[in-house]
CSV table of C-alpha atoms in Angstrom, one decimal:
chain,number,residue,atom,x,y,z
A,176,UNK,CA,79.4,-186.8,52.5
A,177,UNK,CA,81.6,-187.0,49.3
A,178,UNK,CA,79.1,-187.1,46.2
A,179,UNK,CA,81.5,-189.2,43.6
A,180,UNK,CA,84.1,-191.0,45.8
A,181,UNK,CA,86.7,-192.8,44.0
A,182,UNK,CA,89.6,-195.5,45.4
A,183,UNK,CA,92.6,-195.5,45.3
A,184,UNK,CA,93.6,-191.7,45.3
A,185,UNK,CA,97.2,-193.0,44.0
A,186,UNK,CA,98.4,-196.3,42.3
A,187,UNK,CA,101.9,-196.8,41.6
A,188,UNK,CA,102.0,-200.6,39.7
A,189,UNK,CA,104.1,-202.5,37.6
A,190,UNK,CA,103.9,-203.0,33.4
A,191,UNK,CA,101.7,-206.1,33.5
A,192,UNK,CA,100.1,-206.4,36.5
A,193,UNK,CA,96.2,-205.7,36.8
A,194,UNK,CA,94.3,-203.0,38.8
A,195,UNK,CA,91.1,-201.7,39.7
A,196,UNK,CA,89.8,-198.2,40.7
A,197,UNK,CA,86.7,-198.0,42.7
A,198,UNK,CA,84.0,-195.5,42.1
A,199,UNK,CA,80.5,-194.8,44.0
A,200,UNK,CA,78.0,-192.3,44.2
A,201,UNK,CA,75.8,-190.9,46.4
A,202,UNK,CA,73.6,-188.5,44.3
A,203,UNK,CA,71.0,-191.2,43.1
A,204,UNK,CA,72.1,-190.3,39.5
A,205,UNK,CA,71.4,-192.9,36.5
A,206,UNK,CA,74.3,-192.1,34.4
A,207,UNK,CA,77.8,-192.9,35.8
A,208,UNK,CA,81.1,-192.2,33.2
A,209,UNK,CA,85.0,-192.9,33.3
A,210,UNK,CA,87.0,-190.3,32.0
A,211,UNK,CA,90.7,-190.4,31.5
A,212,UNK,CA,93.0,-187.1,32.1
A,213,UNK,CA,96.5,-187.6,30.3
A,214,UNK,CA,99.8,-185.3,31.0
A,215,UNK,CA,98.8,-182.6,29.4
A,216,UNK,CA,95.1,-182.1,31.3
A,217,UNK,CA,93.3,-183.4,27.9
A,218,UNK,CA,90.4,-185.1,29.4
A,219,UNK,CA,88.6,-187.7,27.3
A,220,UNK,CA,85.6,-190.2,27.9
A,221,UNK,CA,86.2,-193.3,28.1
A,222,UNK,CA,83.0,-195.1,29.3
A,223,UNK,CA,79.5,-193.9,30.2
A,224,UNK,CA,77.1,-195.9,31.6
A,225,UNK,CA,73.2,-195.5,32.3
A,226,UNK,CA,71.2,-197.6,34.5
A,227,UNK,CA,73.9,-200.3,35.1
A,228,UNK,CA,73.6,-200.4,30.7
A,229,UNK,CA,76.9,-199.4,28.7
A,230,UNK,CA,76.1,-196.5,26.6
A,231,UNK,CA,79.1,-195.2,25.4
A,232,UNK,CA,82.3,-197.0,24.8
A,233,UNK,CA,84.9,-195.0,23.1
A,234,UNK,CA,88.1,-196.3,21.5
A,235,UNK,CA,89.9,-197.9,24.2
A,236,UNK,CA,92.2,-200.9,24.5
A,237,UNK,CA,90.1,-203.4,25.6
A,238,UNK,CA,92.2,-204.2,28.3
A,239,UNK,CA,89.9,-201.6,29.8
A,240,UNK,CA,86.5,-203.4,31.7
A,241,UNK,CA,84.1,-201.1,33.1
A,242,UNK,CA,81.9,-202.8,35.6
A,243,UNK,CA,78.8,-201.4,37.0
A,244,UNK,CA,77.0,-204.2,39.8
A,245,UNK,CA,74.3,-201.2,40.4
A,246,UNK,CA,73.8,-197.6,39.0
A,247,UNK,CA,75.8,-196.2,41.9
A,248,UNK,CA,78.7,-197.7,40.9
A,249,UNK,CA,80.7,-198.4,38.2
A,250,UNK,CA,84.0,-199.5,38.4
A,251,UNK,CA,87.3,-199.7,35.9
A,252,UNK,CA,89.4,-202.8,35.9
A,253,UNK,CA,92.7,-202.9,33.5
A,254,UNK,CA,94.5,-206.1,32.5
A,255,UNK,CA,98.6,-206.2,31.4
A,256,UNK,CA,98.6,-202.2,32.5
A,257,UNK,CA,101.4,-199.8,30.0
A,258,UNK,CA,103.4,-197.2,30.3
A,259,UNK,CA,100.6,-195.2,27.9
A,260,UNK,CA,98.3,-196.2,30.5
A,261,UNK,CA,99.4,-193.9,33.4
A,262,UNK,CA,97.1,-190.8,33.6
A,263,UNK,CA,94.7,-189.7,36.1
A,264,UNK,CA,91.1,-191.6,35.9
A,265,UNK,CA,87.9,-189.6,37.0
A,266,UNK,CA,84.6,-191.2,37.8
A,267,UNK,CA,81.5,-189.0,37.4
A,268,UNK,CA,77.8,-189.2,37.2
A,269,UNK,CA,74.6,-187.2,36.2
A,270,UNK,CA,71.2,-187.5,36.2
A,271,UNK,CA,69.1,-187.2,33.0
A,272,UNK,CA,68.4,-184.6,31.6
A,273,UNK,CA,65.6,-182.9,32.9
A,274,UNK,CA,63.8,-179.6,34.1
A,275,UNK,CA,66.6,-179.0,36.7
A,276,UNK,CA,69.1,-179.8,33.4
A,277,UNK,CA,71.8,-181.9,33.6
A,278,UNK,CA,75.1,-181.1,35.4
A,279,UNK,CA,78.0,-183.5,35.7
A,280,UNK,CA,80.0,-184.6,38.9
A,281,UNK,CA,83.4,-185.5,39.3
A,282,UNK,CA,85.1,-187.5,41.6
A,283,UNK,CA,88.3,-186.4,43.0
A,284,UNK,CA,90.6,-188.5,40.3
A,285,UNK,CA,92.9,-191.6,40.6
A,286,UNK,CA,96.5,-190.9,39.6
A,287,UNK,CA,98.2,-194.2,38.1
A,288,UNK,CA,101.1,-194.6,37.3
A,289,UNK,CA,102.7,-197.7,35.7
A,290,UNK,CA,106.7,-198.3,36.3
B,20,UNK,CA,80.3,-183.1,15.4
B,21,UNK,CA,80.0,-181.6,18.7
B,22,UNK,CA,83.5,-179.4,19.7
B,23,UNK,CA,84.8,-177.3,22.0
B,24,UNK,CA,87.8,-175.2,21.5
B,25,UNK,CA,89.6,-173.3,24.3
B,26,UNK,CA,91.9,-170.7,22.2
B,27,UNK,CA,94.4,-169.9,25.2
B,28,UNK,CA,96.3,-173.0,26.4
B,29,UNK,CA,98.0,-170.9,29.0
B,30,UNK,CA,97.1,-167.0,30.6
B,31,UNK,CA,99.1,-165.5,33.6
B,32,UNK,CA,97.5,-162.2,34.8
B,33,UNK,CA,98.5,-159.9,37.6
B,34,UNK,CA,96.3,-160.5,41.0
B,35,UNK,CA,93.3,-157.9,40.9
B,36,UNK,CA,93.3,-157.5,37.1
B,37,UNK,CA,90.3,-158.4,35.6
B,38,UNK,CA,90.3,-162.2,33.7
B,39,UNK,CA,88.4,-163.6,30.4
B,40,UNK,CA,88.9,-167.4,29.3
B,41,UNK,CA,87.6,-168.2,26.2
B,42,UNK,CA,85.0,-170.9,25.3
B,43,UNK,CA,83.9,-171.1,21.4
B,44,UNK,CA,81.7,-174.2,20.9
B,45,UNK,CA,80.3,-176.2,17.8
B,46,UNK,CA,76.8,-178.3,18.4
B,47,UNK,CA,74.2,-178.0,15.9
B,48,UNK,CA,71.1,-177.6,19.1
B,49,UNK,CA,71.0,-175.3,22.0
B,50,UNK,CA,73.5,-176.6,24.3
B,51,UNK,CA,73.9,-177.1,28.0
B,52,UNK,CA,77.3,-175.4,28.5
B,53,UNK,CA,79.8,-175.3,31.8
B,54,UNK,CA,83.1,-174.7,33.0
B,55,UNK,CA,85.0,-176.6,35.5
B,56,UNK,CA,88.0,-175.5,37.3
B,57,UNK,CA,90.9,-178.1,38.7
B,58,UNK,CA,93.3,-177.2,41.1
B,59,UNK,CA,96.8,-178.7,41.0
B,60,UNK,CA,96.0,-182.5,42.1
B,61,UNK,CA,92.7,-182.1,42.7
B,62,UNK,CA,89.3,-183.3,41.2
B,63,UNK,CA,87.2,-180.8,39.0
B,64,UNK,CA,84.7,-178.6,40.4
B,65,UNK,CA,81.6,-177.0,38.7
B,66,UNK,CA,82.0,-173.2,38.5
B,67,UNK,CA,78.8,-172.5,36.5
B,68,UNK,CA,76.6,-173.7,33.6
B,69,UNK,CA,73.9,-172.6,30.8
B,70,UNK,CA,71.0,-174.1,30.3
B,71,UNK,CA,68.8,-171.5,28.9
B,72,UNK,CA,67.1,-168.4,30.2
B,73,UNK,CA,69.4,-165.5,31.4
B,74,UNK,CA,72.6,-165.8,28.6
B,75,UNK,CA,74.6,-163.9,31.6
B,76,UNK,CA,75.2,-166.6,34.6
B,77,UNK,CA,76.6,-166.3,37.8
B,78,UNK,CA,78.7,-169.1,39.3
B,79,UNK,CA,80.8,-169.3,42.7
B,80,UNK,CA,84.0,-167.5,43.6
B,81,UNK,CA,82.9,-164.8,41.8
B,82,UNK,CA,83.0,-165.9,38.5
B,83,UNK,CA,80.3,-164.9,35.9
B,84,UNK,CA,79.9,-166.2,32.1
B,85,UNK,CA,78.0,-165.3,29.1
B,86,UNK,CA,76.6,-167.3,26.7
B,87,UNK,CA,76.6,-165.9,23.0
B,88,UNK,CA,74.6,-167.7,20.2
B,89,UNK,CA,75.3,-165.7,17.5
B,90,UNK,CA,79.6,-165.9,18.0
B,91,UNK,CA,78.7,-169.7,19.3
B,92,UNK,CA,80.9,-168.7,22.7
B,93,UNK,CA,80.4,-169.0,26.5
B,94,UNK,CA,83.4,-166.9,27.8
B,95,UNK,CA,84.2,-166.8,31.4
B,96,UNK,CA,85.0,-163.5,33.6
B,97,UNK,CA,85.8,-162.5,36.8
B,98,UNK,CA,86.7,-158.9,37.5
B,99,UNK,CA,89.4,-159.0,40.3
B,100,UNK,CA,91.7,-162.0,40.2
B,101,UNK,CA,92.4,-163.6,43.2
B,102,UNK,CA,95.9,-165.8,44.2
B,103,UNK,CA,93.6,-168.6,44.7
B,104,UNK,CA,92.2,-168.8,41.2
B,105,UNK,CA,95.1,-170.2,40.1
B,106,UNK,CA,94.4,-173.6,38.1
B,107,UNK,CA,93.6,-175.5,34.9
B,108,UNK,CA,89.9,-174.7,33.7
B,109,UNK,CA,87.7,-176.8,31.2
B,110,UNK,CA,84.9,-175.4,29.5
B,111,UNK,CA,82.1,-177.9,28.1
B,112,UNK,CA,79.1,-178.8,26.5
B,113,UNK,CA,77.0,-181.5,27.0
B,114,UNK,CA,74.5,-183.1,24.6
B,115,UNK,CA,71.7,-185.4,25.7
B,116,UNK,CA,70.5,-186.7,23.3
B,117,UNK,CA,73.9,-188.9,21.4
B,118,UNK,CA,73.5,-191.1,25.3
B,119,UNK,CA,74.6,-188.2,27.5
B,120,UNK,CA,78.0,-187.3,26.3
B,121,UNK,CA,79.9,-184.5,27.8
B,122,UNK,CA,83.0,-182.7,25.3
B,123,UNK,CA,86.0,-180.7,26.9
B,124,UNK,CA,87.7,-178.2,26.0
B,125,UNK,CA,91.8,-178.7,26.1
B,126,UNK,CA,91.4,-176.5,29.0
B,127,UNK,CA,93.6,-173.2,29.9
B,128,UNK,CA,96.0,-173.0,32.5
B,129,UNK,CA,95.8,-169.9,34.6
B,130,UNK,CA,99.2,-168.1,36.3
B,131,UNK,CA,98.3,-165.3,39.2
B,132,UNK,CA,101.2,-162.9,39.9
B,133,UNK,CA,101.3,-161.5,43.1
């Protein structure tokens, strides 16, 4: 069973419409985040979310709505999508911190790209 | 601030030579430290990670790392390339205690001749 599913894989869209990726996991973590990879691999946070609660919200266009119905799953919607806004997304979740420490998971990435 | 700073943006070794990535970190606390490898269009997958104990740690594929306090680094080795290593890979810290952040590295791109 895939740990950090994510859907769509690919998303090819239009400047201006609106999209959403998908993202689930399976590991009973508390912490679930959206990263953002651009075209040259920089990855940066964008979200991170804990127990269904926003924790972190960097600077990003708030055209950008994370949505998280239950702590496995937090999803990414984006209104009036840009150019600038084609990258590949990555969901991925941890558990607190703890004896066992604290390793991230990654989901296999959605690569958008706005025409 | 916490930082992470991968020197080489891009290495191309020779299949069977010996390889070292660099990781040089700034956090003020001892920090949980990893490195992630991406193949080309794929997701990222956890090679290793520090958390305390043993400063030498062992990780899949054959792929080892050592954490050094003193130089604030957490380099990454492997002593006989393979074809397959080929790929982009991300060193990073994670802090607990600013709401579970993670920082990357700009990662470094790794060529294998044959």
């Amino acid at each position: 069973d895939t740990a950090v599913s994510q859907t769509p894989k690919y998303l090819v869209t239009q400047m201006g419409n609106d999209k959403s990726i998908k993202c689930e996991q399976n590991l009973g973590h508390d912490t679930m985040y959206w990263y953002k990879q651009d075209s040259k691999k920089f990855l940066k946070i964008m979200f991170s979310y804990n127990n269904k609660e926003l924790i972190i919200n960097e600077t990003v266009p708030n055209r950008f709505s994370p949505k998280s119905p239950d702590k496995a799953h937090l999803n990414l919607h984006i209104n009036s999508l840009e150019l600038g806004d084609s990258a590949v997304y990555f969901c991925a979740s941890s558990q607190v911190a703890g004896h066992s420490g604290n390793t991230i998971y990654f989901g296999e990435g959605s690569w958008l790209t706005v025409v | 601030a916490q930082s992470v700073t991968q020197p080489d943006i891009h290495i191309t070794v020779s299949e069977g030579a010996s390889l070292e990535l660099r990781c040089n970190y700034s956090y003020g606390a001892t920090p949980y430290l990893f490195w992630y490898v991406q193949s080309p269009g794929q997701g990222l997958q956890l090679l290793l990670k520090y958390f305390s104990g043993d400063t030498l740690v062992q990780g899949i594929k054959g792929f080892e790392a050592e954490f050094k306090r003193s130089q604030s680094s957490f380099n990454l080795r492997k002593p006989s390339v393979h074809w397959s290593d080929a790929a982009e890979y991300f060193c990073a810290v994670g802090t607990f205690f600013t709401g579970n952040q993670f920082y990357f590295g700009t990662g470094t791109s790794l060529t294998v001749i044959p």
